[in-house]
mmCIF file with all atom_site columns, C-alpha atoms in Angstrom:
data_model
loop_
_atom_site.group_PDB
_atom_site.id
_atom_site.type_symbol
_atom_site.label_atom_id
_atom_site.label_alt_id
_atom_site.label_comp_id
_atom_site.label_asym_id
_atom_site.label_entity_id
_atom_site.label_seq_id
_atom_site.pdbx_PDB_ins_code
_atom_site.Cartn_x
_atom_site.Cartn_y
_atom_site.Cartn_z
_atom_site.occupancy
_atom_site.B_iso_or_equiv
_atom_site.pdbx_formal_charge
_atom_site.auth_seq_id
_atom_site.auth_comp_id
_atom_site.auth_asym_id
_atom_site.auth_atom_id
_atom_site.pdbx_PDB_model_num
ATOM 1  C CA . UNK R 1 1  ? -16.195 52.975 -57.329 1.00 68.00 ? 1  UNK R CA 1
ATOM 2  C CA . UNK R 1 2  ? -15.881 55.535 -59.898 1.00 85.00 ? 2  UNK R CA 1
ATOM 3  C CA . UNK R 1 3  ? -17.215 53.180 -62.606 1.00 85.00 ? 3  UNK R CA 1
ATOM 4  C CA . UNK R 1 4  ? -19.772 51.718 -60.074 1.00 80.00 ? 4  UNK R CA 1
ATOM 5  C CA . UNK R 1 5  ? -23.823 51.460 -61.354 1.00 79.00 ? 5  UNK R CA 1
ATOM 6  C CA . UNK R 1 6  ? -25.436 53.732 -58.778 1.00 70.00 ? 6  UNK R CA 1
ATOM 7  C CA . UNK R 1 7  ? -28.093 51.326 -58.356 1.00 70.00 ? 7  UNK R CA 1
ATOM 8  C CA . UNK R 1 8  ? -26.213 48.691 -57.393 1.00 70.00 ? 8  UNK R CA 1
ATOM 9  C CA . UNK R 1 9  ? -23.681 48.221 -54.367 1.00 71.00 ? 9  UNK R CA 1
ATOM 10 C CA . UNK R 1 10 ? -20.892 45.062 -54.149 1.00 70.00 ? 10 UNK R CA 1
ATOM 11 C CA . UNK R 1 11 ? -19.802 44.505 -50.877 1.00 80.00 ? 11 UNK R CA 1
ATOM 12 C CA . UNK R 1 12 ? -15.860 45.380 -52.450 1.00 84.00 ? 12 UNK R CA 1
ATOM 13 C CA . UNK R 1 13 ? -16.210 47.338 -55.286 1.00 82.00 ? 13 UNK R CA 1
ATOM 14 C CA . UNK R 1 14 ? -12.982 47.205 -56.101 1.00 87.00 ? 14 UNK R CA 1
ATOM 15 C CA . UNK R 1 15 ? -11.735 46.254 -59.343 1.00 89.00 ? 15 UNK R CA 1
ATOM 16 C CA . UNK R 1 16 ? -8.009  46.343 -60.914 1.00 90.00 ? 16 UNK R CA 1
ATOM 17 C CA . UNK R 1 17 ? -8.329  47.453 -64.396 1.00 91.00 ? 17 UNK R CA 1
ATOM 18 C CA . UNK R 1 18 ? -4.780  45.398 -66.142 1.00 93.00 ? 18 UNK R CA 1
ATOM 19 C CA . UNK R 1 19 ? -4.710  47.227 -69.548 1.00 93.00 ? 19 UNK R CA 1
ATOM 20 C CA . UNK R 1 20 ? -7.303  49.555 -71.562 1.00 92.00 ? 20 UNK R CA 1
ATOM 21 C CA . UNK R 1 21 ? -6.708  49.797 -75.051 1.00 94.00 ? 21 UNK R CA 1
ATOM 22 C CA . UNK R 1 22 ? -8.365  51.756 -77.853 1.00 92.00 ? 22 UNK R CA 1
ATOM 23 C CA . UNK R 1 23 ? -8.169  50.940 -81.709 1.00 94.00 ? 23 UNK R CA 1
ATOM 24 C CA . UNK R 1 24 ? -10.012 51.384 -84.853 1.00 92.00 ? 24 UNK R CA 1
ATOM 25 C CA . UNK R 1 25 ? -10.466 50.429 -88.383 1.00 94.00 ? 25 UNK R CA 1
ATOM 26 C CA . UNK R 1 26 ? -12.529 51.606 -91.274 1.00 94.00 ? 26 UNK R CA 1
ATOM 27 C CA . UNK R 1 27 ? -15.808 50.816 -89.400 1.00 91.00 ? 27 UNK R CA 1
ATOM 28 C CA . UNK R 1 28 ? -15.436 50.586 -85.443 1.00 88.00 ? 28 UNK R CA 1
ATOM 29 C CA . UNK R 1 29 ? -14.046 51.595 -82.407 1.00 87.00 ? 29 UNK R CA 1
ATOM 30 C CA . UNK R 1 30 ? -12.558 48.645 -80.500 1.00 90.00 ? 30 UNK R CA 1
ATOM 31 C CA . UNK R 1 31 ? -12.266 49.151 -76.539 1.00 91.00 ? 31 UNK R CA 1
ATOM 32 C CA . UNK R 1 32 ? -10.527 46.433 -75.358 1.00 92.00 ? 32 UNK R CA 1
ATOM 33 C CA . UNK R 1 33 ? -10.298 45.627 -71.572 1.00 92.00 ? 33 UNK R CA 1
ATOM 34 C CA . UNK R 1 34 ? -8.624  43.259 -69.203 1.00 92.00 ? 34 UNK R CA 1
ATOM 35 C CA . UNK R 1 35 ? -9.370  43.330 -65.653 1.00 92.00 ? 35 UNK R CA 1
ATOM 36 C CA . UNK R 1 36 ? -9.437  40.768 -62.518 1.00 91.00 ? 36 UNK R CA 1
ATOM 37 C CA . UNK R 1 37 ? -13.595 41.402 -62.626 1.00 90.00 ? 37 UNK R CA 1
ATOM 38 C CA . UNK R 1 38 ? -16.213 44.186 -63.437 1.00 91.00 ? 38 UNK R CA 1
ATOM 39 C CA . UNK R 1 39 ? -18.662 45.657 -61.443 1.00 91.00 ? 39 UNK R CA 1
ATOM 40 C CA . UNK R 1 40 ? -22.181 45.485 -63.329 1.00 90.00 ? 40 UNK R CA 1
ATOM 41 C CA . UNK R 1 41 ? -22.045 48.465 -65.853 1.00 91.00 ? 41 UNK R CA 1
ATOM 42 C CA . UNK R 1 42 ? -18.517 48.940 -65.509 1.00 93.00 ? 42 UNK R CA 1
ATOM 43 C CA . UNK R 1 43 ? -17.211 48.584 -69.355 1.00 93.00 ? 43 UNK R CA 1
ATOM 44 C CA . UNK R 1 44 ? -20.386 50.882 -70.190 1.00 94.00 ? 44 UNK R CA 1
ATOM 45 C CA . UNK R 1 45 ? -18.822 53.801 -68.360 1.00 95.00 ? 45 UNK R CA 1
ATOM 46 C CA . UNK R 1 46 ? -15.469 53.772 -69.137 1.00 95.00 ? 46 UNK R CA 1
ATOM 47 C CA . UNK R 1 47 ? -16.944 53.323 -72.630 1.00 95.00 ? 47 UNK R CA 1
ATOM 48 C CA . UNK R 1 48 ? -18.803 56.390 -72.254 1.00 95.00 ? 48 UNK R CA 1
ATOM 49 C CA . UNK R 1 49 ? -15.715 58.585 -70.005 1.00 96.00 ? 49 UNK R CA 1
ATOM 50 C CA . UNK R 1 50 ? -13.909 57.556 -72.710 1.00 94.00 ? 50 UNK R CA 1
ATOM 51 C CA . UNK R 1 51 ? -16.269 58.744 -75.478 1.00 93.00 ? 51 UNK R CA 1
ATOM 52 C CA . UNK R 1 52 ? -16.737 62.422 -73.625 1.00 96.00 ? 52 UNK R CA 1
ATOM 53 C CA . UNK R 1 53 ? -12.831 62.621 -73.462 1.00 95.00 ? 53 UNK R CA 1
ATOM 54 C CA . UNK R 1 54 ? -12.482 62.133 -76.952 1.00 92.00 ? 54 UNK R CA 1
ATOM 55 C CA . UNK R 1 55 ? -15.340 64.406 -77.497 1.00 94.00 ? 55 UNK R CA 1
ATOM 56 C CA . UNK R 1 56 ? -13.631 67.349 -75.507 1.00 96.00 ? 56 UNK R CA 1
ATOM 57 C CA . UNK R 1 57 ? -15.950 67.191 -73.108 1.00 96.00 ? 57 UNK R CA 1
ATOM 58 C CA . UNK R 1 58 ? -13.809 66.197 -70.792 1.00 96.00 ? 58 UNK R CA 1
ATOM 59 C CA . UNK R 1 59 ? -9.849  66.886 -70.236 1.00 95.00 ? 59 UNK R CA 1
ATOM 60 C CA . UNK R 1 60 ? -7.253  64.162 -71.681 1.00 90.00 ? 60 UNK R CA 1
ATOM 61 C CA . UNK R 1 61 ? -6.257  63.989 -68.240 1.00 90.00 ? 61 UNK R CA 1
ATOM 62 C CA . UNK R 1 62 ? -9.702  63.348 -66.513 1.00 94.00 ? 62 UNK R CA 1
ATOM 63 C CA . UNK R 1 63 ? -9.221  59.460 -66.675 1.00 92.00 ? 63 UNK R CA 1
ATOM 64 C CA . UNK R 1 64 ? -6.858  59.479 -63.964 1.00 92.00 ? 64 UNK R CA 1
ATOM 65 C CA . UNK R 1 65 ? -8.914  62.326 -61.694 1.00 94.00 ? 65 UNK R CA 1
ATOM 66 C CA . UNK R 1 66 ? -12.371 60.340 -62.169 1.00 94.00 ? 66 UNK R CA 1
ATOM 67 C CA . UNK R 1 67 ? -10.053 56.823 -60.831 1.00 90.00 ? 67 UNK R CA 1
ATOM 68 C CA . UNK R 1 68 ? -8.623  58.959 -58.056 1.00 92.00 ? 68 UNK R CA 1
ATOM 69 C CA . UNK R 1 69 ? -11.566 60.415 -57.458 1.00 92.00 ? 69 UNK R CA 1
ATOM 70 C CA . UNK R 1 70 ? -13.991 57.283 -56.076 1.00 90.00 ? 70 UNK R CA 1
ATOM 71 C CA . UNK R 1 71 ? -16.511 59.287 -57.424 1.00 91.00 ? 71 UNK R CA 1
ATOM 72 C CA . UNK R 1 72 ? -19.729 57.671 -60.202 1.00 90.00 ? 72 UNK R CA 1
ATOM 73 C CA . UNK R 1 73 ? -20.332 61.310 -60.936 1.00 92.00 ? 73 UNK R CA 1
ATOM 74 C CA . UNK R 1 74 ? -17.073 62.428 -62.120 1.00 94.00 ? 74 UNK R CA 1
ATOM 75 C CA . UNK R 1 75 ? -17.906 60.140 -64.844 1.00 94.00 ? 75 UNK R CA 1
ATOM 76 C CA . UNK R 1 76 ? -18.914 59.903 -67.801 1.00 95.00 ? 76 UNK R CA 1
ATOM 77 C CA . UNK R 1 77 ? -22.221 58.419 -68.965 1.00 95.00 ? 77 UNK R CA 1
ATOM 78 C CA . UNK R 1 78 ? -23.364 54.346 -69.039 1.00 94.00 ? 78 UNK R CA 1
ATOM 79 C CA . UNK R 1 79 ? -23.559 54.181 -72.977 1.00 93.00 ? 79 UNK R CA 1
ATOM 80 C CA . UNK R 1 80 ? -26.569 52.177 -73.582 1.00 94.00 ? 80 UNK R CA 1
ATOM 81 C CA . UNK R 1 81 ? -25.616 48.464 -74.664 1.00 90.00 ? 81 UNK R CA 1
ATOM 82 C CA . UNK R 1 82 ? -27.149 49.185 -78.310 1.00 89.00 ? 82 UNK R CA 1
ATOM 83 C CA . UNK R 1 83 ? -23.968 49.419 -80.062 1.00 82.00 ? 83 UNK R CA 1
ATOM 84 C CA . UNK R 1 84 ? -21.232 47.467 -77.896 1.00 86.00 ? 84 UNK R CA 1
ATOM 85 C CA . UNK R 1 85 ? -20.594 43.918 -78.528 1.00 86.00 ? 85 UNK R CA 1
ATOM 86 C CA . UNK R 1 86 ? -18.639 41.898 -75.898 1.00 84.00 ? 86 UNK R CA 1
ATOM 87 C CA . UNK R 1 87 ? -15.947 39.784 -78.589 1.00 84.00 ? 87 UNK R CA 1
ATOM 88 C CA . UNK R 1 88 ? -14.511 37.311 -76.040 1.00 83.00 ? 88 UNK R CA 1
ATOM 89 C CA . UNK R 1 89 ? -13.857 36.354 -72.675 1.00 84.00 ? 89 UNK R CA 1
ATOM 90 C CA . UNK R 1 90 ? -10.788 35.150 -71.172 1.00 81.00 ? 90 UNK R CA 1
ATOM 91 C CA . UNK R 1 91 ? -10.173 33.274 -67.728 1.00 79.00 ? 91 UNK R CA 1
#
């Protein structure tokens, strides 16, 4: 529930997040994320808790408090979608 769109509720909001990795090149930033489903907004948030932590905005370590946590506002913010491009989906 930490990466949970306030204004919307799922019945089971939870979500089991396989692998989270983070790579670049010349141009971009390349989040790449497998998981068993997403809540609406999800990959926006951790996109944008991730961004703040490698701001310094937020600890290195605040990834795992914010999960533990159950908590939207421990998070970071939903980047806007302007910018992030969804590259492939996998079933």
């Amino acid at each position: 529930t930490s990466f949970q769109a306030t204004e919307v509720r799922q019945r089971n909001p939870i979500r089991t997040i396989k692998m989270i990795k983070i790579s670049q090149d010349k141009h971009f930033l390349y989040i790449d994320i497998q998981a068993d489903s997403f809540l609406y907004n999800m990959v926006r948030s951790i996109a944008g808790t991730l961004l703040e932590i490698g701001r310094g905005r937020f600890p290195q370590g605040a990834m795992k408090r914010i999960l533990k946590s159950h908590n939207r506002r421990q998070a970071g913010p939903t980047l806007p979608a302007k910018g992030l491009c969804l590259v492939r989906v996998k079933y």
